[in-house]
Tab-separated table of C-alpha atoms and ligand atoms in Angstrom:
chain	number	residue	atom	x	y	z
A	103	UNK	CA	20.350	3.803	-12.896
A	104	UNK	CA	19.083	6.262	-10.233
A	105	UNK	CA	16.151	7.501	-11.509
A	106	UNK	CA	12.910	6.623	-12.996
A	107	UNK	CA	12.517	6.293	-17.109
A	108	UNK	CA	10.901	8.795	-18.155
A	109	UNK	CA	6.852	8.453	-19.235
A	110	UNK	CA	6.459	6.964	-22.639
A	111	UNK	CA	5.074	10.488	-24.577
A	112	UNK	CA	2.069	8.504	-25.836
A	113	UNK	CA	1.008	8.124	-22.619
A	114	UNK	CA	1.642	11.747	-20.906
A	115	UNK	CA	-0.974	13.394	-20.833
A	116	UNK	CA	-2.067	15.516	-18.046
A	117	UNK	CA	-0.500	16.464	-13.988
A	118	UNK	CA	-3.626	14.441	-12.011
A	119	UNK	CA	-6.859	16.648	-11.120
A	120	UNK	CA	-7.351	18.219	-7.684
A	121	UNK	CA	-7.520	17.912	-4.907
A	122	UNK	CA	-4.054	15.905	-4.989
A	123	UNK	CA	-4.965	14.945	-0.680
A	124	UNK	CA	-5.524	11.088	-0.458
A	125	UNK	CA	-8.101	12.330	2.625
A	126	UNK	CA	-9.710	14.622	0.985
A	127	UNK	CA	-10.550	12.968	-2.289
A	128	UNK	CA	-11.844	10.159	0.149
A	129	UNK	CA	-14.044	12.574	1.623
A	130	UNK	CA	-15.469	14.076	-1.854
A	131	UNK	CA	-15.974	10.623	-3.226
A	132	UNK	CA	-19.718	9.935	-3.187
A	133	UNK	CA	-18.271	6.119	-3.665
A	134	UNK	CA	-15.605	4.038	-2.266
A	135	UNK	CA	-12.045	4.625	-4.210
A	136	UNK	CA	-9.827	2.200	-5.506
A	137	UNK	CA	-6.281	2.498	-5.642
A	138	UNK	CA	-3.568	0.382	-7.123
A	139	UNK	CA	-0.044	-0.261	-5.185
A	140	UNK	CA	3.330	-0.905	-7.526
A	141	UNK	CA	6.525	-1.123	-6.465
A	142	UNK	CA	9.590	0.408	-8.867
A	143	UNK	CA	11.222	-1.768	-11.094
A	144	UNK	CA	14.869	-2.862	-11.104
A	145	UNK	CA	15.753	-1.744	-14.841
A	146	UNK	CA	14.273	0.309	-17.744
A	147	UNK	CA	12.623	-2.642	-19.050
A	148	UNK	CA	10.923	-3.136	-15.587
A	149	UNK	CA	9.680	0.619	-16.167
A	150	UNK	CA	8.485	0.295	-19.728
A	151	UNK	CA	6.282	-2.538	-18.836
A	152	UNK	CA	5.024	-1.331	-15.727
A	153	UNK	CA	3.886	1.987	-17.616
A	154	UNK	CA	2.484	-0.306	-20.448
A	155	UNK	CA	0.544	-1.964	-17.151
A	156	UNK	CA	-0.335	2.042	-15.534
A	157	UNK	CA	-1.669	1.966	-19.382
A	158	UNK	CA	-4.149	-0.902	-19.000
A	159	UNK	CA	-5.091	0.154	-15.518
A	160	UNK	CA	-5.631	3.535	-16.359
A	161	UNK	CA	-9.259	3.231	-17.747
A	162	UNK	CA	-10.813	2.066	-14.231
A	163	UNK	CA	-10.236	5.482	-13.199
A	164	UNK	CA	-8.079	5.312	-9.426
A	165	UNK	CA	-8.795	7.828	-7.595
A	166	UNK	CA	-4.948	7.336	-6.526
A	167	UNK	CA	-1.971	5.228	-6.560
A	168	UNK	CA	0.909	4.116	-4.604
A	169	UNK	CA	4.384	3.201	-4.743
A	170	UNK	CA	6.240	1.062	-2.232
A	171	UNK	CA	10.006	1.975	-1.146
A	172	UNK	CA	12.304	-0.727	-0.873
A	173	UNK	CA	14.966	-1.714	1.607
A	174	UNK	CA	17.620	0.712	0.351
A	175	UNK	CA	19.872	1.518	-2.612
A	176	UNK	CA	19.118	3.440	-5.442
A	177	UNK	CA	15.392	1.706	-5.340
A	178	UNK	CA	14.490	4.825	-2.671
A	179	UNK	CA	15.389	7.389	-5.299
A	180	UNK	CA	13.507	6.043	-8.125
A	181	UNK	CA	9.994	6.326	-5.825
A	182	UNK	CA	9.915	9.963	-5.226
A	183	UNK	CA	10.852	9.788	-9.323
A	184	UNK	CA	8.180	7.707	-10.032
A	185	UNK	CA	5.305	8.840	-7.895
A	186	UNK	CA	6.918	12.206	-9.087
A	187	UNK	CA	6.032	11.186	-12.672
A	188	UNK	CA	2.643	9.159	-12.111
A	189	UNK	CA	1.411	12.360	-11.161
A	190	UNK	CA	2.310	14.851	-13.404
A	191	UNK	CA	3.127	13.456	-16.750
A	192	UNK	CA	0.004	10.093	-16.460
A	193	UNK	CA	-2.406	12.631	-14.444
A	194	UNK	CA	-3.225	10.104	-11.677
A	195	UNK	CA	-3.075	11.268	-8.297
A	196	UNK	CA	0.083	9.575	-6.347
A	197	UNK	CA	0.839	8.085	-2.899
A	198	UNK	CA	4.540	7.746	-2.305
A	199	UNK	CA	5.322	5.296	0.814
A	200	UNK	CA	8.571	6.127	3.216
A	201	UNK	CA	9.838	4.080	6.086
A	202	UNK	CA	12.270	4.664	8.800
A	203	UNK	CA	14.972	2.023	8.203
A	204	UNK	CA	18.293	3.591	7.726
A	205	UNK	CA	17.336	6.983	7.572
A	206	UNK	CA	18.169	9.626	9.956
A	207	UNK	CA	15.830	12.473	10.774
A	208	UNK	CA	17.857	14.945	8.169
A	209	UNK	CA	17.611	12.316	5.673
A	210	UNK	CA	13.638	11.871	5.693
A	211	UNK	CA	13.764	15.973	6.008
A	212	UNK	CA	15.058	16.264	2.524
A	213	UNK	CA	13.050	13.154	0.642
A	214	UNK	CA	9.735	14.607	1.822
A	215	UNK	CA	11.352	17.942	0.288
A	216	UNK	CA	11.849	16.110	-3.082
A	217	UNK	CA	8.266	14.561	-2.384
A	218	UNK	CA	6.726	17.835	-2.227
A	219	UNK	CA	8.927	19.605	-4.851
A	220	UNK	CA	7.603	17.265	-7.570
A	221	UNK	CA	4.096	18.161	-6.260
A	222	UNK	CA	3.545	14.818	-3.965
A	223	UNK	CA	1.047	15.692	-1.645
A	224	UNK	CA	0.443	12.129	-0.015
A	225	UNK	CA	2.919	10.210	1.975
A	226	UNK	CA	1.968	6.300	3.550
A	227	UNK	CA	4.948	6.551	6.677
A	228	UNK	CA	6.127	3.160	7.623
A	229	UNK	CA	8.551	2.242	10.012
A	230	UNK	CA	9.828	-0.622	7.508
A	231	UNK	CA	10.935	-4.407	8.194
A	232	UNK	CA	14.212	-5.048	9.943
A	233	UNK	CA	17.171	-5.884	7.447
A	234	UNK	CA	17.725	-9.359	5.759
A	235	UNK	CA	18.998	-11.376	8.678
A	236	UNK	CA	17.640	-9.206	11.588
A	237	UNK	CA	15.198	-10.046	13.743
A	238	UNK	CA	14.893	-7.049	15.495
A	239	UNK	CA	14.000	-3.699	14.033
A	240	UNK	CA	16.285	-1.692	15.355
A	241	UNK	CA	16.399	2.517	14.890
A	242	UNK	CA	19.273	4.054	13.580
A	243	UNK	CA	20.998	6.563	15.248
A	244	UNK	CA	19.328	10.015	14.897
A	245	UNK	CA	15.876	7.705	13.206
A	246	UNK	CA	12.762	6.753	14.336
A	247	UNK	CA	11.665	3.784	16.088
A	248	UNK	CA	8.263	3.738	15.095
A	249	UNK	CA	6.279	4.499	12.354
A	250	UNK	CA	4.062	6.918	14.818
A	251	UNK	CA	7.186	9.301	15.230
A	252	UNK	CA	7.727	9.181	11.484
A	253	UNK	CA	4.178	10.511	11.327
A	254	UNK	CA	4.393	13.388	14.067
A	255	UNK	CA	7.809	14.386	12.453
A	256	UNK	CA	5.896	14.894	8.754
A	257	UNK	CA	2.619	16.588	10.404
A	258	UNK	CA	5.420	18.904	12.233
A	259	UNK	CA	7.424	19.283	9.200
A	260	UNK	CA	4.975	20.157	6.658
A	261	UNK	CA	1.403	20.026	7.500
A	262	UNK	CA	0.222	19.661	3.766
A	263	UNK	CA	1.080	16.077	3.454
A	264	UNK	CA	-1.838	13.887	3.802
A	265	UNK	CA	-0.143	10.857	5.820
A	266	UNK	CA	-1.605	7.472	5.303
A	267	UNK	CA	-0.446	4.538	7.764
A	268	UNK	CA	-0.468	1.041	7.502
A	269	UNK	CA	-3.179	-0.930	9.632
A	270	UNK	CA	-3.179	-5.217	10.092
A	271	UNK	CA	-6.165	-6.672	10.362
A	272	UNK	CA	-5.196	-9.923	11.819
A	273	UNK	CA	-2.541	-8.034	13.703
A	274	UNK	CA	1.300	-6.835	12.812
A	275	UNK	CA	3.426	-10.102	13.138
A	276	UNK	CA	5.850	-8.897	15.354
A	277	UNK	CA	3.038	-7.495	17.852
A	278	UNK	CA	1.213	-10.572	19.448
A	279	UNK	CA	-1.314	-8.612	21.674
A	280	UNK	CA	-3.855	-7.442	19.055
A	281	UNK	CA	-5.528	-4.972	21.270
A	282	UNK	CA	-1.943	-3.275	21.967
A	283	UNK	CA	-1.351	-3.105	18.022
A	284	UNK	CA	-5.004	-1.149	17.363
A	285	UNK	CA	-3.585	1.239	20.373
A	286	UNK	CA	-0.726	1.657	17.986
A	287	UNK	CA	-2.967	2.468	15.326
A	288	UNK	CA	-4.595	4.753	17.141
A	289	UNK	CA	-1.161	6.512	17.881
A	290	UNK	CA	-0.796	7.001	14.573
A	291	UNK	CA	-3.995	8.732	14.141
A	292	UNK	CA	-3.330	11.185	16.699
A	293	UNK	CA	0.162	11.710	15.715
A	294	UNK	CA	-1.288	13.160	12.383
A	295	UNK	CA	-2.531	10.065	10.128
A	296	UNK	CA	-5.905	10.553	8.151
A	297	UNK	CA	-6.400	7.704	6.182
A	298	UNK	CA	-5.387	4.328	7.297
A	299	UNK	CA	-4.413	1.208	4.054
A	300	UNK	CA	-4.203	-2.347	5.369
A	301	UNK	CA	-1.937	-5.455	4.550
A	302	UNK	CA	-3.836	-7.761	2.551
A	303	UNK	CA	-6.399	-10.294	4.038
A	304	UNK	CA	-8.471	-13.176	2.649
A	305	UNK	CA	-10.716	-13.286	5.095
A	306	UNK	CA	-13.292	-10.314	4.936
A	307	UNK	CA	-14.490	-11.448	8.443
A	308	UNK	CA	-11.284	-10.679	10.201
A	309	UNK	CA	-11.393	-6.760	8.463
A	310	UNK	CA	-14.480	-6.239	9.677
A	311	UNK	CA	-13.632	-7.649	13.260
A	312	UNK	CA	-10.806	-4.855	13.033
A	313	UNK	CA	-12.430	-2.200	11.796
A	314	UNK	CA	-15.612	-2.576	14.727
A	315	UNK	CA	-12.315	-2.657	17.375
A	316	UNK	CA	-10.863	0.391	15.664
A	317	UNK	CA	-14.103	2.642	15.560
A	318	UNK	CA	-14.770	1.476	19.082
A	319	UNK	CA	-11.385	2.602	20.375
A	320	UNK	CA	-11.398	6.124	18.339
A	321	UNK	CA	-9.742	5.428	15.258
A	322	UNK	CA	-12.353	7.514	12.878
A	323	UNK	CA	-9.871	7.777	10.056
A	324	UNK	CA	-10.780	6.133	6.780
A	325	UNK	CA	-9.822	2.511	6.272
A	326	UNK	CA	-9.065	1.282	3.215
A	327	UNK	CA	-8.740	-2.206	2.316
A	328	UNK	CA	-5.830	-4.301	1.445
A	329	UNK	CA	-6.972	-6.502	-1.687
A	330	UNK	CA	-4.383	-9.135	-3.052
A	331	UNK	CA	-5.130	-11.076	-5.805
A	332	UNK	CA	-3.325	-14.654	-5.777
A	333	UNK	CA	-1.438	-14.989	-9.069
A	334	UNK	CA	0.809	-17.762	-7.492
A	335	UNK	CA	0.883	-20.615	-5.185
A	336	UNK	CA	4.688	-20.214	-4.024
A	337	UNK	CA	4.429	-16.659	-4.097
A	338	UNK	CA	1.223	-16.157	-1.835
A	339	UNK	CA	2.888	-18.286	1.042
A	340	UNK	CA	5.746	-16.553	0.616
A	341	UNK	CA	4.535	-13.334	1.254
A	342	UNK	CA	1.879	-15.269	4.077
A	343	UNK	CA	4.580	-16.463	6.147
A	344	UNK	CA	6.329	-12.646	6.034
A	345	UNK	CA	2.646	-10.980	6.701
A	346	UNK	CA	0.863	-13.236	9.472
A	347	UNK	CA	-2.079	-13.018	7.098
A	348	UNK	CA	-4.072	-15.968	7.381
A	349	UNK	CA	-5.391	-17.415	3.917
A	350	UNK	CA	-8.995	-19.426	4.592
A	351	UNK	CA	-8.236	-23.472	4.926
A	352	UNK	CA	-10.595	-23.641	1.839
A	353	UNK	CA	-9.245	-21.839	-0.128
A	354	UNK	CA	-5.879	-22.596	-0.088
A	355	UNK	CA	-6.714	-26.492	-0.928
A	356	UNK	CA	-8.633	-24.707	-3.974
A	357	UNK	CA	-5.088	-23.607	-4.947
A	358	UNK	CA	-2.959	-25.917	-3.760
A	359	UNK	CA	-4.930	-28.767	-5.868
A	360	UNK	CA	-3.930	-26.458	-8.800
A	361	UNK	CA	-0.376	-25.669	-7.780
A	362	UNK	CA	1.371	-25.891	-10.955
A	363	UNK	CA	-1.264	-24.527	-13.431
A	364	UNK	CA	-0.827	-20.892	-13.518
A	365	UNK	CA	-3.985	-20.246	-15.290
A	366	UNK	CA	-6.043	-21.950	-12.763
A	367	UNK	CA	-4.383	-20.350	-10.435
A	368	UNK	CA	-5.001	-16.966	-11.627
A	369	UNK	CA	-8.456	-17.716	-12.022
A	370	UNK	CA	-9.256	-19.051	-8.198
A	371	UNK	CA	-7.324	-16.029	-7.151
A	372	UNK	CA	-9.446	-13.702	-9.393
A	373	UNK	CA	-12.644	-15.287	-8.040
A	374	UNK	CA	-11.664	-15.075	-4.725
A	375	UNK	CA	-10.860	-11.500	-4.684
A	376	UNK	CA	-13.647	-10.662	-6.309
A	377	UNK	CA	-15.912	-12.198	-4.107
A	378	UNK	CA	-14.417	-10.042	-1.466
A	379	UNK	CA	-14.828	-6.990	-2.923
A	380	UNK	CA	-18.262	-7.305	-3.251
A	381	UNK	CA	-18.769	-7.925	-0.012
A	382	UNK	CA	-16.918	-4.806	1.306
A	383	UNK	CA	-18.747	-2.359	-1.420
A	384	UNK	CA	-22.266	-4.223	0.195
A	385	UNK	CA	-20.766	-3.250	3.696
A	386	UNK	CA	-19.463	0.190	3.027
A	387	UNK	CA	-16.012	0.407	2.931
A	388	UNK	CA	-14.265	3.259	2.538
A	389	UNK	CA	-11.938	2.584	-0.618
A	390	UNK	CA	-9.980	-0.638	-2.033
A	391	UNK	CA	-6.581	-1.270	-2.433
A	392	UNK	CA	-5.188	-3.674	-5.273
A	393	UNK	CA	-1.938	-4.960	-4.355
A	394	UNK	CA	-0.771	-5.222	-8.027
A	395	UNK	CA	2.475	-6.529	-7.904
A	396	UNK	CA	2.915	-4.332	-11.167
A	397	UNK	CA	0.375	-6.673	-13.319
A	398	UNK	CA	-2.921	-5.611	-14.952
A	399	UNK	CA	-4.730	-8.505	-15.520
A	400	UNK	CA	-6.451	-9.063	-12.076
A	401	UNK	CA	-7.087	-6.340	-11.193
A	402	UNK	CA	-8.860	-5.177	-13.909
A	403	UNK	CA	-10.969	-8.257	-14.357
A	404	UNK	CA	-12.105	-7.478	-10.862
A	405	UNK	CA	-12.656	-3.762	-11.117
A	406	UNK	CA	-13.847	-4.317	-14.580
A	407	UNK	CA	-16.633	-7.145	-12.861
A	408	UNK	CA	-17.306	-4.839	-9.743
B	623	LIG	C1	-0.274	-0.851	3.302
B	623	LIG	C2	1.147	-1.265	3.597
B	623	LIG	C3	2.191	-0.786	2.815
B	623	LIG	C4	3.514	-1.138	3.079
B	623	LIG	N1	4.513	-0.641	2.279
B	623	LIG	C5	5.806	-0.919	2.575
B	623	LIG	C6	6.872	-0.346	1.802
B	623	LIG	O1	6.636	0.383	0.834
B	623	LIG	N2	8.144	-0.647	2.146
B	623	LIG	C7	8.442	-1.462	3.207
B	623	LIG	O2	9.630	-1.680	3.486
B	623	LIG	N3	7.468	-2.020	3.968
B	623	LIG	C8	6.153	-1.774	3.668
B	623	LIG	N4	5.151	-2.318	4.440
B	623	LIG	C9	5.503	-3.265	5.504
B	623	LIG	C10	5.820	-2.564	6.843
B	623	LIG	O3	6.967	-1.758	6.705
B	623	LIG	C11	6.044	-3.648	7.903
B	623	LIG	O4	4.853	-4.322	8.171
B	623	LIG	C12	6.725	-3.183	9.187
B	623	LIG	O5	7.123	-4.331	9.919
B	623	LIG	C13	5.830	-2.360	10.098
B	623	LIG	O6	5.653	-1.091	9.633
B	623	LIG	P1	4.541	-0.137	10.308
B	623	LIG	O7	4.657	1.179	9.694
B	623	LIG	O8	3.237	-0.816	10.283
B	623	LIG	O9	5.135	-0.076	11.806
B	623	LIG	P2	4.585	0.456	13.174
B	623	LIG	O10	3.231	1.011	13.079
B	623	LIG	O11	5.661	1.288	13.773
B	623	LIG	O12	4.480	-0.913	14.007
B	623	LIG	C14	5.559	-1.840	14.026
B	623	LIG	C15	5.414	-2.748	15.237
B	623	LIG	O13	5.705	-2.019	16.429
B	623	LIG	C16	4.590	-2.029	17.303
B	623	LIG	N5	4.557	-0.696	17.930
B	623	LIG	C17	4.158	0.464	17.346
B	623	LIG	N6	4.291	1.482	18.222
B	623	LIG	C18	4.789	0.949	19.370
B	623	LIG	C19	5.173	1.492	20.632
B	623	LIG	N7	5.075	2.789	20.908
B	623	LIG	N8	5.669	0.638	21.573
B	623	LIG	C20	5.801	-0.688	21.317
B	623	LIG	N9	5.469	-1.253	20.137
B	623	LIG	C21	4.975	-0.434	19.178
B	623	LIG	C22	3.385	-2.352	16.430
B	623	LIG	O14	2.334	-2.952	17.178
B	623	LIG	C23	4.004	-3.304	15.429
B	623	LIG	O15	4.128	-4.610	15.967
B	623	LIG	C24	3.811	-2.004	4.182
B	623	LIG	C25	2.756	-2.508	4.972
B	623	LIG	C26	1.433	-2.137	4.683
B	623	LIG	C27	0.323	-2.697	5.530
């Protein structure tokens, strides 16, 4: 199966409001937005019960959302499809992300000409982890190397895209001078990025570190913060140890003292999160991002208690 399954009709409504630009809704917003990330399913019963979770979601009113794109395969097709169909059958404003791995410069050329055919506006341009079993990320032939040329190629290309890029607040793994990785950041900003979404954190102190480093060096885009709620001991230091993100000595005993009650679990993670998000509304972010992993419950507890 290539493509995504098609909205239930129950749930189609509307194509989302304008304006469809990530940057400029962010701009309009008189308060910080929230945005949920998925990523597309394997099968149709993956898609049925993400939509039933889009369904659940849908009341806390995102001002967008975002869908990842995977390593390669007929995954890639089915985000364009589904950010495609978030948009104009659900009526909420989507973000489709792209990254360089694999794809030559024709290649991305056409995708961003499906994106924008099925009236995607917003593009987050990654360069994308090396492949299972490399170390090394490195370009393919005609590609980019980093995800700053991906950006200058889609500003070129089309300049209505709004282009989001990623930002690490405790610092890309595979960069270990923190100071050079913000001057990346920075070259993504002037190679056309307007908002800027970060990995997930735990630690609110090291966001705000990075954002005061950012401002100070020119970054003046929007940063939007990377909120992941922990629904699983096993699956939180997996995705840790792939990240670099650091999770707070207390609270992982919190969790690890709990390991194999899911529940409890769930709950520390909810609290936690929570907690954080609080604290960024009472220091102003600009907008939150729920890394989903395509469930409900979290994240609308959260935006529900928020
Ligand atoms: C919000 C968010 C969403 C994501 N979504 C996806 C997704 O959908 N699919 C997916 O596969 N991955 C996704 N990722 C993961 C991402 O692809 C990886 O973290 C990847 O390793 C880096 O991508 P990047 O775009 O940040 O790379 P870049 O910004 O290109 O940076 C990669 C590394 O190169 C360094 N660098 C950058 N420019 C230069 C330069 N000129 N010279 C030397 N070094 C340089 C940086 O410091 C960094 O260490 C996401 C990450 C985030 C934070």
């Amino acid at each position: 199966m290539n493509a995504a399954l098609p909205v239930p009709k129950d749930m189609a409504t509307a194509t989302a409001p304008p304006p469809l630009r990530v940057d400029e809704l962010i701009a309009q917003s008189p308060t910080p937005t929230r945005s949920f990330e998925f990523f597309p399913p394997k099968d149709d019963a993956g898609f049925a019960a993400l939509y039933r979770t889009i369904d659940r979601l849908r009341p806390l009113a995102p001002g967008y959302v975002s869908v990842t794109y995977g390593a390669g395969g007929s995954t890639r097709q089915k985000t364009v499809d589904l950010a495609g169909r978030i948009q104009n059958e659900i009526g909420i404003r989507s973000v489709a992300h792209l990254t360089c791995v694999g794809h030559t410069k024709d290649e991305i050329g056409a995708i961003l000409d499906g994106l924008w055919d099925a009236g995607v506006r917003n593009v987050l341009a990654l360069r994308g982890d090396p492949p299972k079993g490399q170390s090394d990320f490195v370009p393919t032939d005609g590609g980019f190397a980093y995800a700053s040329e991906l950006i200058a190629f889609i500003a070129e290309r089309n300049s209505g895209f709004c282009i989001l890029a990623s930002g690490y607040p405790e610092g890309h793994i595979h960069c270990l001078n923190r100071v050079r990785d913000l001057e990346h950041l920075k070259a993504k900003q002037d190679a056309g990025a307007s908002v800027i979404v970060t990995q997930f954190f735990f630690d609110n102190a090291e966001f705000y570190a990075f954002r005061g480093a950012a401002r100070k060096i020119g970054i003046t885009a929007p940063i939007v913060a990377g909120i992941m709620p922990v629904v699983s001991v096993a699956g939180v230091k997996r995705m840790v140890a792939l990240s670099g993100a650091r999770i707070p000595n207390p609270l992982l005993v919190a969790l690890e003292n709990v390991e194999n009650d899911n529940d409890a679990v769930g709950k520390i993670g909810i609290a936690h999160a929570l907690e954080q998000c609080q604290d960024l509304l009472a220091q102003g972010v600009d907008g939150i991002h729920f890394y989903t992993l395509n469930r409900s419950r979290a994240t609308v507890e959260i935006c529900s208690a928020l």
